[in-house]
Coordinates of C-alpha atoms in Angstrom, one line a residue:
M1 CA 233.3 3.2 72.0
A2 CA 234.7 1.2 69.0
S3 CA 236.4 -2.0 70.1
V4 CA 237.5 -5.2 68.5
P5 CA 234.6 -6.2 66.2
E6 CA 231.9 -8.6 67.5
D7 CA 232.6 -11.1 64.7
V8 CA 236.2 -11.5 66.1
L9 CA 235.0 -11.8 69.7
V10 CA 232.5 -14.6 68.9
N11 CA 234.8 -16.5 66.5
E12 CA 235.4 -19.5 68.8
A13 CA 238.1 -21.2 66.8
L14 CA 240.1 -17.9 66.5
I15 CA 239.7 -17.1 70.2
E16 CA 240.9 -20.6 71.2
D17 CA 244.0 -20.2 69.0
L18 CA 244.6 -16.6 70.2
Q19 CA 244.4 -17.4 73.9
K20 CA 247.0 -20.1 73.6
L21 CA 249.3 -17.8 71.6
A22 CA 248.6 -14.9 74.0
K23 CA 249.7 -16.9 77.1
D24 CA 252.9 -18.0 75.5
T25 CA 253.6 -14.5 74.3
A26 CA 253.0 -13.1 77.8
L27 CA 255.6 -15.6 79.2
L28 CA 258.1 -14.7 76.4
Q29 CA 257.7 -11.0 77.2
G30 CA 258.2 -11.5 80.9
I31 CA 254.7 -10.6 82.0
L32 CA 255.0 -12.8 85.1
M33 CA 253.9 -13.3 88.6
R34 CA 254.8 -15.8 91.3
T35 CA 252.0 -18.1 92.4
K36 CA 250.0 -17.6 95.6
E37 CA 251.1 -21.1 96.6
T38 CA 254.8 -20.2 96.4
P39 CA 255.0 -16.4 96.8
N40 CA 258.7 -16.5 97.9
S41 CA 259.9 -18.8 95.1
S42 CA 260.5 -18.3 91.4
E43 CA 260.7 -22.0 90.7
V44 CA 257.1 -22.0 89.6
V45 CA 255.6 -18.8 88.0
S46 CA 252.7 -18.0 85.8
Y47 CA 251.7 -15.2 83.4
A48 CA 250.2 -12.1 85.1
A49 CA 246.5 -11.9 84.3
F50 CA 245.7 -9.8 81.2
T51 CA 243.0 -9.1 78.6
L52 CA 243.1 -10.9 75.3
F53 CA 242.5 -7.7 73.4
P54 CA 243.4 -4.1 74.2
S55 CA 240.4 -2.0 75.4
P56 CA 239.1 1.2 73.7
V57 CA 240.0 4.5 75.4
P58 CA 239.0 7.9 74.0
R59 CA 242.2 9.5 72.7
S60 CA 241.1 13.0 74.0
L61 CA 240.6 11.7 77.5
F62 CA 243.9 9.8 77.5
E63 CA 245.6 13.0 76.5
Q64 CA 243.8 15.0 79.2
A65 CA 245.0 12.5 81.8
R66 CA 248.6 12.6 80.5
Q67 CA 248.7 16.4 80.3
V68 CA 247.4 17.0 83.8
Q69 CA 249.8 14.6 85.5
T70 CA 252.7 17.0 86.0
H71 CA 250.2 19.4 87.7
F72 CA 249.2 16.5 90.0
N73 CA 252.9 15.9 90.8
L74 CA 253.3 19.6 91.8
L75 CA 250.1 19.5 93.8
V76 CA 251.1 16.4 95.8
D77 CA 254.6 18.0 96.4
R78 CA 253.1 21.3 97.5
I79 CA 250.6 19.7 99.9
S80 CA 253.4 17.7 101.4
Q81 CA 255.2 20.9 102.3
D82 CA 252.1 22.6 103.8
A83 CA 252.1 21.5 107.5
E84 CA 249.1 23.7 108.3
F85 CA 247.0 22.2 105.6
L86 CA 247.8 18.6 106.4
E87 CA 247.1 19.3 110.1
Q88 CA 243.7 20.8 109.3
A89 CA 242.8 18.3 106.6
L90 CA 243.5 15.2 108.7
A91 CA 242.4 16.6 112.1
S92 CA 239.2 14.6 112.3
T93 CA 240.6 11.5 110.6
I94 CA 243.5 11.0 113.0
N95 CA 241.1 10.9 116.0
V96 CA 239.3 7.8 114.7
D97 CA 241.7 6.1 112.3
D98 CA 244.6 4.5 114.1
F99 CA 246.7 3.9 111.0
T100 CA 246.5 7.5 109.7
A101 CA 247.1 8.7 113.3
R102 CA 250.3 6.6 113.6
L103 CA 251.6 7.9 110.3
F104 CA 250.8 11.4 111.4
N105 CA 252.6 11.0 114.7
I106 CA 255.8 10.1 112.8
Y107 CA 255.2 13.2 110.6
R108 CA 254.9 15.4 113.7
Q109 CA 258.2 13.9 115.2
V110 CA 260.0 14.5 111.9
I111 CA 258.7 18.1 111.6
Q112 CA 259.7 18.9 115.3
E113 CA 263.2 17.4 114.7
G114 CA 263.7 19.2 111.4
C115 CA 264.1 17.8 107.9
S116 CA 267.4 16.0 107.5
Q117 CA 267.1 15.5 103.7
P118 CA 266.2 18.3 101.2
I119 CA 266.0 15.9 98.3
I120 CA 262.4 14.8 97.7
L121 CA 261.5 11.9 95.3
G122 CA 257.9 11.3 94.3
L123 CA 256.6 8.4 92.3
N124 CA 252.8 8.4 92.1
R125 CA 250.0 7.2 90.0
S126 CA 246.7 9.0 89.4
D127 CA 243.8 6.7 88.6
Y128 CA 240.7 7.5 86.5
M129 CA 237.6 6.1 85.0
F130 CA 235.6 7.3 82.1
D131 CA 232.2 8.6 83.3
L132 CA 229.3 8.2 80.9
G133 CA 227.0 11.2 81.7
K134 CA 223.2 11.4 81.2
D135 CA 224.0 13.4 78.0
S136 CA 225.9 10.3 76.7
K137 CA 229.2 12.3 76.8
T138 CA 232.2 10.6 78.4
S139 CA 234.4 12.5 80.8
L140 CA 237.6 11.8 82.8
K141 CA 237.1 11.4 86.5
Q142 CA 239.8 10.7 89.1
I143 CA 239.3 7.8 91.4
E144 CA 242.4 8.4 93.6
I145 CA 246.1 9.3 93.6
N146 CA 248.5 6.7 94.9
T147 CA 251.6 8.3 96.5
I148 CA 253.1 5.1 98.0
A149 CA 254.0 1.8 96.2
A150 CA 252.2 2.8 93.0
G151 CA 252.7 -0.6 91.2
A152 CA 252.4 -2.3 87.9
G153 CA 254.7 0.1 86.0
G154 CA 257.1 -2.7 85.3
L155 CA 254.7 -5.3 84.0
T156 CA 252.7 -2.8 82.0
S157 CA 255.9 -1.7 80.2
R158 CA 255.9 -5.2 78.6
T159 CA 252.3 -5.4 77.5
P160 CA 252.3 -3.2 74.3
A161 CA 254.3 -5.8 72.4
L162 CA 251.9 -8.5 73.6
H163 CA 248.8 -6.8 72.4
R164 CA 250.3 -5.7 69.1
H165 CA 251.3 -9.3 68.4
I166 CA 247.8 -10.6 69.2
L167 CA 246.2 -8.0 67.0
K168 CA 248.5 -8.9 64.1
V169 CA 247.7 -12.6 64.4
A170 CA 244.0 -11.7 64.6
G171 CA 244.3 -9.8 61.3
R172 CA 243.7 -6.4 63.0
V173 CA 246.9 -4.8 61.6
E174 CA 245.6 -1.2 61.6
E175 CA 244.6 -1.3 65.3
Q176 CA 248.2 -2.1 66.2
K177 CA 249.1 1.5 65.4
N178 CA 246.8 2.8 68.2
I179 CA 248.7 1.0 70.9
L180 CA 251.3 3.4 72.3
D181 CA 254.8 2.6 73.5
N182 CA 254.9 2.7 77.3
N183 CA 257.7 2.3 79.8
P184 CA 256.9 3.6 83.3
A185 CA 259.6 1.4 84.8
A186 CA 262.3 3.4 82.9
G187 CA 260.7 6.7 84.0
S188 CA 260.6 5.6 87.7
A189 CA 264.3 4.4 87.4
K190 CA 265.3 7.8 85.9
A191 CA 263.8 9.7 88.9
I192 CA 265.4 7.3 91.4
A193 CA 268.7 7.5 89.7
K194 CA 268.6 11.3 89.7
S195 CA 267.9 11.3 93.4
W196 CA 270.7 8.8 94.0
E197 CA 273.1 11.1 92.0
L198 CA 272.0 14.1 94.1
Y199 CA 272.6 12.2 97.3
G200 CA 276.2 12.1 96.3
S201 CA 277.8 8.8 97.4
E202 CA 278.7 6.3 94.7
Q203 CA 279.0 3.5 97.4
A204 CA 275.4 4.1 98.7
V205 CA 272.6 1.7 97.7
V206 CA 269.0 1.9 96.8
M207 CA 266.9 -0.1 99.2
F208 CA 263.6 -1.5 98.0
L209 CA 261.5 -1.9 101.2
V210 CA 259.4 -4.9 100.4
E211 CA 256.8 -7.4 101.8
D212 CA 257.7 -10.8 103.2
D213 CA 255.7 -12.5 100.5
E214 CA 256.0 -10.9 97.1
I215 CA 254.1 -12.5 94.2
N216 CA 254.6 -9.3 92.2
I217 CA 258.4 -9.4 92.3
Y218 CA 258.9 -9.2 88.5
D219 CA 257.2 -5.8 88.5
H220 CA 259.9 -4.7 91.0
R221 CA 262.7 -6.4 89.0
C222 CA 261.9 -4.3 85.9
V223 CA 262.8 -1.1 87.8
E224 CA 265.7 -2.8 89.6
N225 CA 267.2 -3.8 86.3
E226 CA 266.9 -0.3 84.9
L227 CA 268.9 0.9 87.9
W228 CA 271.5 -1.9 87.7
S229 CA 272.1 -0.9 84.1
R230 CA 273.1 2.6 85.5
N231 CA 275.6 0.8 87.9
I232 CA 273.4 1.6 90.9
T233 CA 273.4 -1.1 93.6
I234 CA 270.0 -2.4 94.7
I235 CA 269.2 -4.3 97.9
R236 CA 265.9 -5.7 99.0
R237 CA 264.9 -5.6 102.7
D238 CA 261.7 -5.7 104.7
F239 CA 260.6 -3.9 107.9
N240 CA 261.9 -6.7 110.1
D241 CA 265.3 -6.5 108.5
V242 CA 265.4 -2.7 109.1
S243 CA 264.2 -3.1 112.6
K244 CA 266.9 -5.7 113.5
R245 CA 269.9 -4.6 111.5
A246 CA 269.6 -0.9 110.5
S247 CA 271.0 2.1 112.3
L248 CA 271.7 5.8 112.0
D249 CA 275.2 7.3 112.5
Q250 CA 275.8 10.7 114.1
N251 CA 275.0 12.4 110.8
K252 CA 271.7 10.5 110.5
R253 CA 273.0 8.5 107.6
L254 CA 271.1 5.2 107.3
F255 CA 273.1 2.0 107.3
I256 CA 272.0 -1.7 107.0
D257 CA 274.3 -4.7 106.8
G258 CA 277.2 -2.3 106.5
K259 CA 275.8 -0.5 103.5
E260 CA 274.9 3.2 103.4
V261 CA 271.3 3.7 102.1
A262 CA 270.8 6.6 99.7
I263 CA 267.2 5.9 98.8
V264 CA 264.4 4.0 100.6
Y265 CA 261.9 3.0 97.9
F266 CA 258.7 1.8 99.7
R267 CA 257.0 -1.1 97.9
S268 CA 255.4 -1.9 101.3
G269 CA 254.1 0.1 104.2
L270 CA 250.8 1.3 102.6
M271 CA 248.5 -0.9 104.8
P272 CA 248.1 -1.4 108.5
Q273 CA 249.0 -5.1 108.3
D274 CA 252.4 -4.2 106.9
Y275 CA 253.5 -3.0 110.4
T276 CA 254.4 -4.6 113.7
E277 CA 255.4 -2.4 116.6
Q278 CA 259.0 -2.9 115.5
G279 CA 257.9 -2.0 112.0
W280 CA 256.6 1.4 113.2
E281 CA 259.9 2.0 114.9
A282 CA 261.7 1.1 111.7
R283 CA 259.6 3.5 109.7
L284 CA 260.4 6.3 112.2
M285 CA 264.1 5.6 111.9
M286 CA 264.0 5.7 108.1
E287 CA 262.0 9.0 108.2
R288 CA 264.5 10.6 110.6
S289 CA 267.4 9.5 108.4
R290 CA 269.4 11.4 105.7
A291 CA 268.2 8.7 103.1
V292 CA 265.9 10.0 100.4
K293 CA 262.4 8.4 101.1
C294 CA 260.0 7.5 98.3
P295 CA 257.7 8.6 99.6
D296 CA 258.6 10.6 102.7
I297 CA 256.0 10.6 105.4
S298 CA 254.4 13.9 104.4
T299 CA 254.0 12.7 100.8
H300 CA 252.4 9.5 102.0
L301 CA 249.9 11.5 104.0
A302 CA 249.2 13.8 101.0
G303 CA 247.8 10.7 99.2
T304 CA 245.2 9.9 101.8
K305 CA 241.5 9.8 100.8
K306 CA 240.7 12.6 103.2
V307 CA 243.3 14.9 101.6
Q308 CA 241.8 14.0 98.2
Q309 CA 238.3 15.1 99.4
E310 CA 239.7 18.3 101.0
M311 CA 241.4 19.2 97.7
S312 CA 238.0 19.4 96.0
R313 CA 236.8 22.2 98.3
P314 CA 236.4 25.6 96.7
G315 CA 239.6 27.7 96.9
V316 CA 241.9 24.8 98.0
L317 CA 243.6 24.3 94.6
E318 CA 244.1 28.1 94.4
R319 CA 246.1 27.9 97.6
F320 CA 248.6 25.6 95.9
F321 CA 248.5 27.2 92.5
P322 CA 247.9 30.9 93.3
D323 CA 249.3 32.1 89.9
D324 CA 248.2 29.3 87.6
P325 CA 244.4 29.3 87.0
K326 CA 245.0 27.0 84.0
A327 CA 246.5 24.3 86.2
V328 CA 243.7 24.7 88.7
A329 CA 241.1 24.3 85.9
Q330 CA 242.8 21.2 84.5
I331 CA 243.0 19.5 87.8
R332 CA 239.5 20.4 88.9
A333 CA 238.0 19.1 85.7
T334 CA 239.0 15.6 86.7
F335 CA 237.3 15.7 90.2
A336 CA 234.2 13.6 90.8
G337 CA 231.9 14.8 93.6
L338 CA 233.7 14.3 96.9
Y339 CA 231.9 14.8 100.3
S340 CA 233.1 15.2 103.9
L341 CA 231.7 13.0 106.7
D342 CA 233.1 15.1 109.5
M343 CA 230.9 15.8 112.5
G344 CA 228.6 18.8 111.9
E345 CA 225.9 19.9 109.5
E346 CA 227.9 19.3 106.3
G347 CA 228.7 15.7 107.4
D348 CA 225.1 15.1 108.4
R349 CA 223.9 16.2 105.0
T350 CA 226.4 13.8 103.4
V351 CA 225.2 10.9 105.6
A352 CA 221.5 11.6 104.7
M353 CA 222.3 11.9 101.0
A354 CA 224.2 8.6 100.9
I355 CA 221.6 6.7 102.8
A356 CA 218.8 8.0 100.6
N357 CA 220.6 7.0 97.3
P358 CA 223.4 4.5 98.1
D359 CA 223.8 3.4 94.5
H360 CA 224.9 6.9 93.5
F361 CA 228.0 6.8 95.8
V362 CA 231.1 5.0 96.9
L363 CA 232.1 5.0 100.6
K364 CA 235.9 5.1 101.0
P365 CA 238.0 4.4 104.1
Q366 CA 241.6 5.7 104.4
R367 CA 243.2 2.5 102.8
E368 CA 245.2 1.6 99.8
G369 CA 245.7 -1.7 98.0
G370 CA 242.3 -2.4 96.5
G371 CA 239.2 -4.1 97.8
N372 CA 238.4 -1.7 100.6
N373 CA 235.6 0.5 99.2
I374 CA 232.0 0.1 100.2
Y375 CA 229.0 0.1 97.8
G376 CA 225.2 -0.1 97.6
E377 CA 223.2 -1.3 100.6
D378 CA 226.5 -1.9 102.5
I379 CA 226.9 1.9 102.6
C380 CA 223.6 2.2 104.5
Q381 CA 224.7 -0.5 107.0
V382 CA 228.0 1.2 107.7
L383 CA 226.6 4.7 107.9
E384 CA 223.6 3.7 110.0
S385 CA 226.1 2.2 112.5
V386 CA 228.4 5.3 112.7
K387 CA 226.2 8.2 111.8
E388 CA 225.9 9.6 115.3
N389 CA 229.6 9.2 116.3
S390 CA 233.0 10.4 115.1
E391 CA 233.9 7.0 113.6
R392 CA 232.3 8.2 110.4
C393 CA 235.2 10.6 110.0
A394 CA 237.4 7.6 109.0
Y395 CA 235.6 7.7 105.6
I396 CA 234.9 10.0 102.7
L397 CA 232.0 9.8 100.2
M398 CA 232.5 10.0 96.5
D399 CA 230.1 10.1 93.5
K400 CA 229.9 6.7 91.8
I401 CA 231.5 6.8 88.3
R402 CA 229.5 5.0 85.6
P403 CA 231.8 3.9 82.8
Q404 CA 230.6 2.4 79.5
P405 CA 231.2 -1.4 79.6
V406 CA 233.0 -3.2 76.8
R407 CA 233.3 -6.9 76.0
N408 CA 236.6 -8.8 76.3
Y409 CA 238.3 -12.0 77.5
L410 CA 240.2 -11.9 80.8
L411 CA 243.0 -14.5 80.8
R412 CA 243.8 -15.8 84.2
S413 CA 245.8 -18.9 85.1
G414 CA 243.3 -21.7 86.0
S415 CA 240.2 -19.8 85.0
P416 CA 237.9 -20.9 82.2
L417 CA 237.8 -18.7 79.0
K418 CA 234.6 -16.6 78.7
L419 CA 233.5 -13.4 77.1
S420 CA 233.0 -10.9 79.9
T421 CA 231.4 -7.5 80.2
C422 CA 234.3 -5.3 81.5
L423 CA 235.1 -2.0 83.0
S424 CA 238.5 -0.3 82.7
E425 CA 240.5 2.1 84.9
L426 CA 243.3 4.3 83.5
G427 CA 246.4 5.2 85.6
M428 CA 249.0 7.8 84.8
F429 CA 252.4 7.5 86.4
G430 CA 254.2 10.6 87.6
A431 CA 257.7 11.2 88.8
Y432 CA 259.3 14.2 90.3
V433 CA 262.5 15.2 92.1
R434 CA 262.9 18.3 94.2
Q435 CA 266.1 19.6 95.8
G436 CA 265.3 22.3 98.4
K437 CA 263.0 24.7 96.7
G438 CA 264.0 23.8 93.1
M439 CA 262.2 21.2 91.0
V440 CA 264.8 19.1 89.3
L441 CA 262.5 16.7 87.4
N442 CA 258.8 16.6 86.8
E443 CA 257.4 14.1 84.3
C444 CA 254.5 11.9 83.3
T445 CA 256.4 8.6 82.8
G446 CA 253.7 6.4 81.3
H447 CA 250.3 4.8 81.8
L448 CA 248.5 1.7 83.1
L449 CA 245.2 0.3 82.0
R450 CA 243.5 -2.2 84.3
T451 CA 240.3 -4.0 83.4
K452 CA 237.9 -6.1 85.5
S453 CA 234.6 -7.9 85.0
A454 CA 231.7 -5.5 85.6
E455 CA 230.3 -7.9 88.3
H456 CA 233.2 -6.7 90.6
S457 CA 232.8 -3.3 92.3
D458 CA 236.3 -3.0 93.6
G459 CA 239.7 -4.6 93.5
G460 CA 243.2 -4.2 91.9
L461 CA 245.8 -6.4 90.2
T462 CA 247.3 -7.9 93.4
T463 CA 243.8 -8.7 94.8
G464 CA 243.2 -10.8 91.7
V465 CA 240.2 -8.8 90.5
A466 CA 241.6 -6.5 87.8
V467 CA 244.0 -7.6 84.9
L468 CA 246.6 -5.9 82.8
D469 CA 245.3 -4.2 79.6
N470 CA 246.4 -1.6 77.1
P471 CA 244.6 1.4 75.8
L472 CA 243.5 1.1 72.2
L473 CA 243.1 4.8 71.4
V474 CA 239.9 5.7 69.5

């Protein structure tokens, strides 16, 4: 793929000047993170890590990802409403994975009690890589879909101006035109605001459910400020706050510190370490409440790796799109090979296949947040230890995607400047609002490109492996 020319990449004097300018421009644009040393203070901040140049992305594959996003929104929403499918898909996983089991127990309680809020708000991000096939053709393959706390939509809204400025100073004026405007933060805020409006109480607040330590607070603030501009009040609370100070009234309205909560927007709660016992009780209280949850518990479960693998089975997409073969074909075209590790012949074949060729696959546990996947010989070690027992059901196996690397500079605070061989991952943000059976809003709200050094197998922005980037459409 065409990228920034080699003579630019190896021009040391130009690169030195550009990297200084780039860091200042990032700060001017508000592409910021708190430091790991002071995660609860904004007294000292740094620029969020980013690429010096935008990375090439095939225009046709970018458009494919953008166009299929509204179908993925509908798919996630329809799965979340299908109790029988969720029960069957996750039956083996909840027997061996405590985190998924606890989420599922809350789901069962809510189902038994009956849904108290017909407004459904979904904010997700579908992530892809560009697989270079043996025929040298590149295809779009989905890594995963994130249905809870899909981040970076705020910071990435600020990066197009950064990369356009760098290209202009580097004398690459024509390339500037191939960087698209992008504002997922505004799209997320639009969907939250619509849900708040449908909730129907002007005094009610939107509660961002956050972690104790939040180095990525400016990503949140981008969405918050969009909502404040619509005169919607935002509060930030964590699980501990909800556990100690929140309650439901007789109509199941959720109150905290005297404020009625219209929307609970989860920016925490995607990993086991986010919960104490009191945190689990707080999650159940919020799920039982009349507040609109983003996501609600069924949508959270619809984003698990096991559900992703089950979606790839023949006939499953047709279950959710019985009258739309075009949507089925568009979704299915993005699937990489996905394989069950459930007990039985099918799972046994998957285990044998993975152990025989571990470099062809990725072993995935039911976890979000980056840095959890297993590669290479580590796959053999894990599967050899669990192949005869049901603990293997906590994982799924996926074909390893092999993207074409490009060269770029990754700018990180405190790290030396060097030209790296890099791999990129494209995310598409989706937003939808449903009231009862009627879809009120269904949109692709923007995109995210993250790039990492090819020496790293796994890891996201917050784990410090990947950095912010922009697609340079080619």
